[in-house]
Amino acid sequence: MAKAKIEVPELKEYSVMPVLQPGVMKGVGPYVSAAEFQEPLGFPGELVDNWEEKAVDKLGDLLNRYRGLRVFLDSCVRCGACTDKCHYLLGTSDPKNMPVARQDLLRQVYRRYYTLPGKFFGKMGWEWGKKLIGAREMDKEVLDDWYNYFHQCSQCRRCSVFCPYGIDTAEISMAARNIMDTVGKGQKYCNQIIGKVFKIGNNLGLPEPALLDTLEGLEEDIEDETGVKVELPLDRKDVDILLITPSADFFAEPHVDGLMGYAKVFHEAGVSWTISSYASEGANFGMFIGSYENMREISLRIRKAAIDLNVKRIVFGECGHAWRVAYSFLNTLAGPFDFLDPNYPVPQHICEFTYNLLQEDKLKFDKSRNDDMVLTFHDSCNVARATRMGDMPGGQFMIPREVIKAACNHYYDMEDETIHDQTFCCGGGGGLLTDDLMDIRVKGALPRMQSLKNVVEDHQVTHLAAICAICKSQFTKVLPYYGFKMDQIVSVHQLVSNALILTGQDED
Amino acid sequence: MWFLTGFFALFFYLAVIIFVAGVGFKIYQYIRTPAPLKIPTMPAPLTRTGVGVRLFSEVVLFKSLFRANKWIWLFGWIFHFALLLVLLRHLRYFIDPVWWWVALIQPFGKYAAFAMILGLVGLLVRRITVERIRYISNPSDYLMLALLLIIGISGAMMTFVAHTDIMQFKAFVRGMMTFSWQPIPTDPALLLHLAAVFLLMIVFPYSKLLHAPGIFFSPSRNQVDNPREKRHLAPWAAEMEKAERSSDS
Ligand code: SF4
Ligand code: SF4
């Protein structure tokens, strides 16, 4: 639980490997989900009686369904390459936040129950044997460690980039959370949110009238600012594009400025579009809890909305893990999308959409409107390491930067080792964006804050642009802990919105 | 003498059976288990050929490890490639007449033993001295290194210090292969060398040595980046969809 006072780590010039402090982040983890949040997702309301056995069985089930899990649990040689790659380790010094140590929490149980020597030593009750091969009984202590440390992983995949076998701790965390949900120990934050999507259509539980109200307000704002009527339609049928965006875009700062940016871009492109109240959520927390079934359930809402509204294309707004589920999983979970226009990829990212217009020279910018800012770009982990944009590998790095540069005069990258596929997580991803995890969120932001500080000092950078709803919310909260201001984080399409000259706009 | 010959011959058969059956089963398991979602670590190749290149750069050059940590890469790479040379050199004990290229690598293979020992010592020193690697090490990690060091050192001893009767040893090996046993030379270095090798073969399918086949089956490295173009569906997920459709109607 959140400590009363958060010790903010000191910003140094580079990320340095701290001296290990075993157990400093030991704790009880985030709030445990109550029965009312468990049951709608198909999970037991509280820890079931024979949970040890159930947990081991569920692990077996996952091993048979996910090759990655099996290969990852078998293959780690404890070479140590990943040990200094996790932002939570760098920020907390707790050795159990080393990716391999985090994996080992699950691997120990795997080795005990699903390998021959583990079964043998277990049956004989030979402790030395278990110790020798790194096997452990499934017990309360293990479960507590799982709950604590698998909620100190943002599933950012940075460790996977550096592992010689691509072992992805994110997959292990997802499996562990899935097992814990199955035995009745779920995380309140994620599960409550998924329940809201099932009931109302989005993470925030915004019902349709509230949504309509918000969108109308935004239309007025744009008209006041530009003199041009730009629409933000809700549930409009027979349009070109269904926009799926994280619900934070409807009200949070700076997200909402990004939403206005998308609306202006669609307006200038001359395409018709709509938001759906039924599928008014781009985020998909089913991924964070490793539940194929729940992730699919949420994805199917998007399919249904696309069919009901009779659209031709699906475009996603700025959100990291949403884009992962969209780009990498949507076709699997809710496809095939053969009823959409085959001339466009399904789905598309709003940055791809804007970038294509730039290529066709269809957008006019007055970059000087962003001259009060010097920018850098934060590659969100899910976008960088789990998706692509455009038609070449690495498009996910190039396209958002090109969009920013089209709208701004002053842009600098952070150091190479902290961007692109080596980017550091904001510290709040993977279902950790909750107040009861504030301590780990602040500490996990350390490496990102270090590289930000360096570009601030070297190039007088004033703002950090991002394309992820979680990153934006997280930075708004943690920037002040490191001596920055909360409004130094901006949306990429906020920059577009500022600089885009709308046809017929009054020149100021 | 006959006792030793019999013991090592049986030990050899046992090791081969466990190794082949154990690793074979793991590979069968990996092939049979689907990867239900597209999870390549991006940026990833867009074609199967590209995946081939990616795997090659991982298996042969240890590319990810190189990006991660130059010391582990250096020692790890030296060890593995010295081991490969040494293994190829050992083919000469199994085949007759010896293939020309096996004869060709013989001089390099001999000295590769030193490179192998150097790599192993480097890895061991890091495991002991670097705090974070010491923290994650299990007893079995040290034992594995010790076993490999025993193999390397006893092997080098025979090549460079106390020569073993190679002709008699080859006769023993070929005898095992054709089930007409010949007496084994009884130098302690050789017996130690063989026992350690057989032990390593036996633990292979039950230990982290599975990283060798594992890397080829790792979805974060072997998947093509084409989820939008091609629908990827695991058999169990397809079942789930089918069951749903039939319950709908
Ligand atoms: S880099 Fe991979 S193999 Fe090495 S310790 Fe980490 S997870 Fe294990
Ligand atoms: S996925 Fe990210 S947060 Fe989780 S262990 Fe790896 S580096 Fe750390």
CSV table of C-alpha atoms and ligand atoms in Angstrom, one decimal, chain A residues 72 75-83 85 98-101 103-104 107 159-160 162-169, chain B residues 65 68 72 127 136 211, ligand 1:
chain,number,residue,atom,x,y,z
A,72,PHE,CA,10.6,-18.9,-21.2
A,75,SER,CA,15.3,-21.5,-21.1
A,76,CYS,CA,16.7,-18.9,-18.7
A,77,VAL,CA,20.3,-19.6,-18.0
A,78,ARG,CA,20.6,-16.8,-15.4
A,79,CYS,CA,23.3,-15.1,-17.5
A,80,GLY,CA,22.3,-11.8,-15.8
A,81,ALA,CA,22.0,-9.8,-19.1
A,82,CYS,CA,18.5,-8.5,-18.0
A,83,THR,CA,19.4,-7.8,-14.4
A,85,LYS,CA,17.4,-3.4,-17.5
A,98,MET,CA,15.4,-7.8,-11.5
A,99,PRO,CA,13.5,-9.4,-14.4
A,100,VAL,CA,15.1,-12.8,-14.0
A,101,ALA,CA,14.4,-12.7,-10.2
A,103,GLN,CA,10.5,-14.7,-13.4
A,104,ASP,CA,12.1,-17.0,-10.9
A,107,ARG,CA,9.8,-20.5,-12.3
A,159,CYS,CA,14.0,-7.1,-20.4
A,160,SER,CA,12.9,-9.1,-23.4
A,162,PHE,CA,18.2,-7.8,-24.1
A,163,CYS,CA,17.6,-11.4,-23.2
A,164,PRO,CA,19.5,-13.7,-25.5
A,165,TYR,CA,16.4,-15.9,-25.8
A,166,GLY,CA,13.9,-13.1,-25.8
A,167,ILE,CA,12.5,-14.2,-22.5
A,168,ASP,CA,9.6,-11.7,-21.9
A,169,THR,CA,8.9,-11.1,-18.2
B,65,LEU,CA,23.3,-10.3,-25.5
B,68,ALA,CA,22.9,-6.0,-23.2
B,72,ILE,CA,28.8,-11.6,-20.7
B,127,ARG,CA,28.8,-15.1,-11.3
B,136,ILE,CA,20.2,-14.8,-9.1
B,211,HIS,CA,18.0,-22.9,-23.9
C,1,SF4,S1,18.7,-12.2,-19.9
C,1,SF4,FE1,17.3,-13.9,-20.2
C,1,SF4,S2,18.6,-15.8,-19.9
C,1,SF4,FE2,19.7,-14.1,-19.0
C,1,SF4,S3,19.1,-14.0,-16.9
C,1,SF4,FE3,17.7,-12.6,-17.9
C,1,SF4,S4,15.9,-13.9,-18.5
C,1,SF4,FE4,17.6,-15.3,-17.9
